[in-house]
PDB file of C-alpha atoms and ligand atoms in Angstrom:
ATOM      1  CA  MET A   7     -24.824  20.097   9.476  1.00 52.00           C
ATOM      2  CA  THR A   8     -23.489  18.433  12.593  1.00 75.00           C
ATOM      3  CA  GLY A   9     -20.483  19.220  14.324  1.00 93.00           C
ATOM      4  CA  ALA A  10     -18.733  16.356  12.665  1.00 95.00           C
ATOM      5  CA  THR A  11     -19.433  17.771   9.161  1.00 96.00           C
ATOM      6  CA  LEU A  12     -18.028  21.207  10.207  1.00 97.00           C
ATOM      7  CA  LEU A  13     -15.084  19.489  11.603  1.00 97.00           C
ATOM      8  CA  LEU A  14     -14.280  17.694   8.744  1.00 98.00           C
ATOM      9  CA  ALA A  15     -14.824  20.394   6.240  1.00 98.00           C
ATOM     10  CA  LYS A  16     -12.451  22.701   8.021  1.00 98.00           C
ATOM     11  CA  ALA A  17      -9.599  20.276   8.354  1.00 98.00           C
ATOM     12  CA  LEU A  18      -9.867  19.454   4.219  1.00 98.00           C
ATOM     13  CA  ASP A  19      -9.838  22.778   3.804  1.00 98.00           C
ATOM     14  CA  PHE A  20      -7.055  23.820   6.387  1.00 98.00           C
ATOM     15  CA  ALA A  21      -5.165  20.727   5.005  1.00 98.00           C
ATOM     16  CA  ALA A  22      -5.660  21.908   1.224  1.00 98.00           C
ATOM     17  CA  ARG A  23      -4.544  25.604   2.120  1.00 98.00           C
ATOM     18  CA  LYS A  24      -1.563  23.606   3.721  1.00 98.00           C
ATOM     19  CA  HIS A  25      -0.084  21.803   1.415  1.00 98.00           C
ATOM     20  CA  VAL A  26      -0.821  23.820  -1.385  1.00 97.00           C
ATOM     21  CA  HIS A  27       2.149  23.543  -3.282  1.00 95.00           C
ATOM     22  CA  GLN A  28       3.102  19.680  -2.033  1.00 95.00           C
ATOM     23  CA  ARG A  29       3.164  17.181  -4.343  1.00 95.00           C
ATOM     24  CA  ARG A  30       4.008  13.277  -4.154  1.00 92.00           C
ATOM     25  CA  LYS A  31       7.383  11.904  -4.487  1.00 90.00           C
ATOM     26  CA  GLY A  32       5.449   9.595  -7.255  1.00 90.00           C
ATOM     27  CA  GLU A  33       6.686   9.373 -11.277  1.00 88.00           C
ATOM     28  CA  SER A  34       2.598  10.910 -11.740  1.00 88.00           C
ATOM     29  CA  ARG A  35       3.656  13.969  -9.106  1.00 91.00           C
ATOM     30  CA  GLU A  36      -0.025  13.550  -7.360  1.00 93.00           C
ATOM     31  CA  PRO A  37      -1.304  16.188  -5.167  1.00 96.00           C
ATOM     32  CA  TYR A  38      -0.571  15.806  -1.729  1.00 97.00           C
ATOM     33  CA  ILE A  39      -4.211  16.680  -0.457  1.00 98.00           C
ATOM     34  CA  ASN A  40      -4.862  12.863  -2.523  1.00 97.00           C
ATOM     35  CA  HIS A  41      -3.248  10.818   0.197  1.00 98.00           C
ATOM     36  CA  LEU A  42      -4.354  13.183   2.499  1.00 98.00           C
ATOM     37  CA  ALA A  43      -7.898  12.091   1.836  1.00 98.00           C
ATOM     38  CA  GLN A  44      -7.060   8.733   1.537  1.00 98.00           C
ATOM     39  CA  VAL A  45      -5.854   8.627   4.731  1.00 98.00           C
ATOM     40  CA  SER A  46      -8.838  10.061   6.051  1.00 98.00           C
ATOM     41  CA  TRP A  47     -10.764   8.371   3.840  1.00 98.00           C
ATOM     42  CA  LEU A  48      -9.551   4.728   4.760  1.00 98.00           C
ATOM     43  CA  LEU A  49     -10.132   5.871   8.887  1.00 98.00           C
ATOM     44  CA  ALA A  50     -13.441   6.713   7.581  1.00 98.00           C
ATOM     45  CA  GLU A  51     -14.241   3.713   6.674  1.00 97.00           C
ATOM     46  CA  ALA A  52     -12.184   1.241   9.051  1.00 98.00           C
ATOM     47  CA  THR A  53     -14.725   3.651  11.751  1.00 97.00           C
ATOM     48  CA  GLY A  54     -17.878   3.760  10.317  1.00 97.00           C
ATOM     49  CA  GLY A  55     -17.994   7.303  10.474  1.00 95.00           C
ATOM     50  CA  GLY A  56     -17.762   6.830  14.381  1.00 95.00           C
ATOM     51  CA  ASP A  57     -14.802   9.144  15.121  1.00 97.00           C
ATOM     52  CA  ALA A  58     -14.963  12.251  13.291  1.00 98.00           C
ATOM     53  CA  ALA A  59     -11.492  13.266  15.285  1.00 98.00           C
ATOM     54  CA  LEU A  60      -9.711  10.300  14.163  1.00 98.00           C
ATOM     55  CA  ILE A  61     -10.817  10.868  10.583  1.00 98.00           C
ATOM     56  CA  ALA A  62      -9.862  14.844  10.916  1.00 98.00           C
ATOM     57  CA  ALA A  63      -6.490  13.755  12.536  1.00 98.00           C
ATOM     58  CA  GLY A  64      -6.080  12.056   8.962  1.00 98.00           C
ATOM     59  CA  LEU A  65      -6.252  15.138   7.080  1.00 98.00           C
ATOM     60  CA  LEU A  66      -4.219  16.861   9.350  1.00 98.00           C
ATOM     61  CA  HIS A  67      -1.414  14.122   9.965  1.00 98.00           C
ATOM     62  CA  ASP A  68       1.323  15.302   7.980  1.00 98.00           C
ATOM     63  CA  ALA A  69       0.727  19.237   8.780  1.00 98.00           C
ATOM     64  CA  ILE A  70       3.335  19.614  10.990  1.00 97.00           C
ATOM     65  CA  GLU A  71       6.254  17.693   9.172  1.00 95.00           C
ATOM     66  CA  ASP A  72       5.594  18.648   6.009  1.00 95.00           C
ATOM     67  CA  THR A  73       4.219  22.440   6.203  1.00 97.00           C
ATOM     68  CA  ASP A  74       4.479  25.991   8.118  1.00 96.00           C
ATOM     69  CA  ALA A  75       1.283  24.410  10.846  1.00 97.00           C
ATOM     70  CA  THR A  76       2.615  24.152  14.190  1.00 97.00           C
ATOM     71  CA  PHE A  77       0.809  21.915  16.795  1.00 97.00           C
ATOM     72  CA  VAL A  78      -0.273  25.280  19.010  1.00 98.00           C
ATOM     73  CA  GLU A  79      -1.781  26.074  15.577  1.00 98.00           C
ATOM     74  CA  ILE A  80      -3.871  22.672  15.414  1.00 98.00           C
ATOM     75  CA  GLU A  81      -4.770  22.070  18.520  1.00 98.00           C
ATOM     76  CA  ALA A  82      -6.282  26.261  19.162  1.00 98.00           C
ATOM     77  CA  GLU A  83      -8.193  25.415  15.382  1.00 98.00           C
ATOM     78  CA  PHE A  84      -9.108  21.437  16.474  1.00 98.00           C
ATOM     79  CA  GLY A  85      -8.743  21.167  20.048  1.00 98.00           C
ATOM     80  CA  SER A  86      -6.334  19.004  22.478  1.00 98.00           C
ATOM     81  CA  ASP A  87      -7.350  15.322  21.089  1.00 98.00           C
ATOM     82  CA  ILE A  88      -7.452  15.949  17.209  1.00 98.00           C
ATOM     83  CA  ALA A  89      -3.488  18.039  18.334  1.00 98.00           C
ATOM     84  CA  ALA A  90      -2.594  15.291  20.299  1.00 98.00           C
ATOM     85  CA  LEU A  91      -3.018  12.662  17.446  1.00 98.00           C
ATOM     86  CA  VAL A  92      -0.878  14.486  15.040  1.00 98.00           C
ATOM     87  CA  ALA A  93       2.196  15.075  17.181  1.00 97.00           C
ATOM     88  CA  GLU A  94       2.277  11.070  17.966  1.00 96.00           C
ATOM     89  CA  VAL A  95       2.531  10.242  14.117  1.00 96.00           C
ATOM     90  CA  THR A  96       4.448  13.508  13.693  1.00 95.00           C
ATOM     91  CA  ASP A  97       8.483  12.661  13.640  1.00 91.00           C
ATOM     92  CA  ASP A  98      11.356  14.804  14.705  1.00 88.00           C
ATOM     93  CA  LYS A  99      12.763  16.074  11.643  1.00 87.00           C
ATOM     94  CA  SER A 100      15.799  18.104  13.375  1.00 89.00           C
ATOM     95  CA  LEU A 101      17.071  14.474  13.284  1.00 93.00           C
ATOM     96  CA  PRO A 102      18.588  12.724  10.307  1.00 92.00           C
ATOM     97  CA  TRP A 103      15.811  10.737   7.468  1.00 89.00           C
ATOM     98  CA  THR A 104      16.997   7.375   8.670  1.00 91.00           C
ATOM     99  CA  GLU A 105      17.796   7.490  12.440  1.00 94.00           C
ATOM    100  CA  ARG A 106      13.853   8.728  12.407  1.00 94.00           C
ATOM    101  CA  LYS A 107      12.580   5.639  10.581  1.00 92.00           C
ATOM    102  CA  ARG A 108      14.294   3.870  12.680  1.00 94.00           C
ATOM    103  CA  LEU A 109      12.801   5.896  15.967  1.00 93.00           C
ATOM    104  CA  GLN A 110       9.410   5.452  13.926  1.00 93.00           C
ATOM    105  CA  VAL A 111       9.865   1.188  14.748  1.00 94.00           C
ATOM    106  CA  LYS A 112      10.693   1.781  17.872  1.00 93.00           C
ATOM    107  CA  HIS A 113       8.442   3.817  19.654  1.00 93.00           C
ATOM    108  CA  VAL A 114       5.351   2.618  17.760  1.00 95.00           C
ATOM    109  CA  ALA A 115       3.897   0.065  19.642  1.00 94.00           C
ATOM    110  CA  THR A 116       3.653   2.325  22.224  1.00 96.00           C
ATOM    111  CA  LYS A 117       0.984   4.759  20.589  1.00 97.00           C
ATOM    112  CA  SER A 118      -1.935   5.116  21.773  1.00 98.00           C
ATOM    113  CA  ARG A 119      -4.457   2.638  19.447  1.00 98.00           C
ATOM    114  CA  ARG A 120      -5.937   5.507  17.264  1.00 98.00           C
ATOM    115  CA  ALA A 121      -2.404   6.904  16.608  1.00 98.00           C
ATOM    116  CA  LYS A 122      -2.016   3.623  15.615  1.00 98.00           C
ATOM    117  CA  MET A 123      -4.887   3.294  13.223  1.00 98.00           C
ATOM    118  CA  LEU A 124      -3.435   6.315  11.777  1.00 98.00           C
ATOM    119  CA  LYS A 125      -0.196   4.825  11.320  1.00 98.00           C
ATOM    120  CA  LEU A 126      -1.919   1.629   9.236  1.00 98.00           C
ATOM    121  CA  ALA A 127      -3.725   3.953   7.531  1.00 98.00           C
ATOM    122  CA  ASP A 128      -0.784   6.314   6.192  1.00 98.00           C
ATOM    123  CA  LEU A 129       1.330   3.819   5.634  1.00 98.00           C
ATOM    124  CA  THR A 130      -1.172   1.191   3.546  1.00 98.00           C
ATOM    125  CA  SER A 131      -1.978   4.985   1.407  1.00 98.00           C
ATOM    126  CA  ASN A 132       1.932   5.130   0.995  1.00 97.00           C
ATOM    127  CA  LEU A 133       2.163   1.213  -0.203  1.00 97.00           C
ATOM    128  CA  HIS A 134      -0.574   2.231  -2.537  1.00 97.00           C
ATOM    129  CA  SER A 135       1.488   4.390  -4.136  1.00 96.00           C
ATOM    130  CA  VAL A 136       4.541   3.094  -4.081  1.00 95.00           C
ATOM    131  CA  LEU A 137       2.946   0.533  -6.602  1.00 94.00           C
ATOM    132  CA  GLU A 138       1.082   2.651  -8.843  1.00 93.00           C
ATOM    133  CA  SER A 139       2.935   5.672  -9.300  1.00 93.00           C
ATOM    134  CA  PRO A 140       6.480   4.718  -7.410  1.00 93.00           C
ATOM    135  CA  PRO A 141       9.294   7.525  -7.278  1.00 93.00           C
ATOM    136  CA  ALA A 142      11.494   7.255 -10.878  1.00 92.00           C
ATOM    137  CA  ASP A 143      14.535   7.134  -8.842  1.00 93.00           C
ATOM    138  CA  TRP A 144      13.797   4.518  -6.512  1.00 93.00           C
ATOM    139  CA  SER A 145      16.129   1.199  -7.671  1.00 94.00           C
ATOM    140  CA  PRO A 146      14.171  -2.480  -6.994  1.00 93.00           C
ATOM    141  CA  GLU A 147      16.252  -2.495  -3.678  1.00 94.00           C
ATOM    142  CA  ARG A 148      15.079   0.739  -3.203  1.00 95.00           C
ATOM    143  CA  LYS A 149      11.107  -0.241  -2.991  1.00 95.00           C
ATOM    144  CA  ARG A 150      11.783  -3.797  -0.815  1.00 95.00           C
ATOM    145  CA  ARG A 151      13.316  -1.553   1.217  1.00 95.00           C
ATOM    146  CA  TYR A 152      10.510   0.017   2.240  1.00 95.00           C
ATOM    147  CA  LEU A 153       8.339  -2.760   2.191  1.00 96.00           C
ATOM    148  CA  ALA A 154      10.483  -4.390   4.738  1.00 96.00           C
ATOM    149  CA  TRP A 155      10.612  -1.017   7.043  1.00 96.00           C
ATOM    150  CA  ALA A 156       6.757  -0.910   6.225  1.00 97.00           C
ATOM    151  CA  ARG A 157       6.538  -4.170   7.874  1.00 97.00           C
ATOM    152  CA  GLU A 158       8.129  -2.979  11.051  1.00 97.00           C
ATOM    153  CA  VAL A 159       6.425  -0.639  11.634  1.00 97.00           C
ATOM    154  CA  THR A 160       3.030  -2.413  10.754  1.00 97.00           C
ATOM    155  CA  ASP A 161       4.204  -4.840  13.119  1.00 96.00           C
ATOM    156  CA  GLY A 162       3.934  -2.612  16.330  1.00 96.00           C
ATOM    157  CA  CYS A 163       0.638  -1.590  15.444  1.00 97.00           C
ATOM    158  CA  ARG A 164      -1.206  -5.698  15.744  1.00 95.00           C
ATOM    159  CA  GLY A 165      -4.494  -5.143  17.744  1.00 97.00           C
ATOM    160  CA  ALA A 166      -5.394  -1.468  16.922  1.00 97.00           C
ATOM    161  CA  ASP A 167      -8.009  -2.453  14.349  1.00 98.00           C
ATOM    162  CA  THR A 168      -9.069  -5.564  12.004  1.00 98.00           C
ATOM    163  CA  THR A 169     -10.059  -3.749   9.061  1.00 98.00           C
ATOM    164  CA  LEU A 170      -7.089  -1.103   8.344  1.00 98.00           C
ATOM    165  CA  GLU A 171      -4.689  -4.559   8.996  1.00 98.00           C
ATOM    166  CA  GLU A 172      -6.117  -6.313   6.346  1.00 98.00           C
ATOM    167  CA  GLY A 173      -6.078  -3.491   3.609  1.00 98.00           C
ATOM    168  CA  PHE A 174      -3.057  -2.741   4.486  1.00 98.00           C
ATOM    169  CA  GLU A 175      -1.804  -6.623   4.601  1.00 98.00           C
ATOM    170  CA  THR A 176      -3.499  -6.854   0.997  1.00 98.00           C
ATOM    171  CA  VAL A 177      -1.698  -3.997  -0.590  1.00 98.00           C
ATOM    172  CA  TRP A 178       1.685  -4.810   1.123  1.00 98.00           C
ATOM    173  CA  ARG A 179       1.322  -8.299  -0.455  1.00 97.00           C
ATOM    174  CA  ARG A 180       0.551  -7.443  -3.919  1.00 97.00           C
ATOM    175  CA  CYS A 181       3.458  -4.903  -3.638  1.00 97.00           C
ATOM    176  CA  ALA A 182       5.633  -8.425  -1.901  1.00 96.00           C
ATOM    177  CA  ASP A 183       4.823 -10.203  -5.857  1.00 96.00           C
ATOM    178  CA  GLU A 184       5.711  -6.764  -8.091  1.00 94.00           C
ATOM    179  CA  PHE A 185       8.988  -6.242  -6.344  1.00 91.00           C
ATOM    180  CA  ASP A 186       9.717 -10.210  -5.534  1.00 84.00           C
ATOM    181  CA  ALA A 187      10.644  -9.163  -1.876  1.00 74.00           C
TER     182      ALA A 187
HETATM  183 ZN1   ZN B 221       1.224  10.835   5.315  1.00 53.56          ZN
END
């Protein structure tokens, strides 16, 4: 096995264990790992498989925010490059939800290009979920607000990667049609 294959197998195992009891908020309650798999696949596709660290970060990107994993643990297991990428897309959970969402819009443009790619893949996956299996308690207005927010964040990612930006645009338009946004 090459180093990249080992890295990805290890990241997949780590993510599956850390998120084992989590499911997506959508009505079909998909296992959380489905989201992580989709994000890492979108990154793999966009980079032609050329950035294994970024693809691994796709699997790990919600671990600090949503599980007991820490930055130190990810750095020890996967190195400082991957840990830094995950940290770049991790919200400060001590802040209220609306404040975290506002800060994402405010700060995204200052992030590294690879962190922006990760954010684009994350939001693309989230929009697919909102389209295919929206949370049962989300009103049409709530969906439209999420769409508008996702647009604001990805506006700050302009120029990061054409493939990912096009993928986001396609699912965003489908959502906009569906939700009359
Ligand atoms: Zn995510």
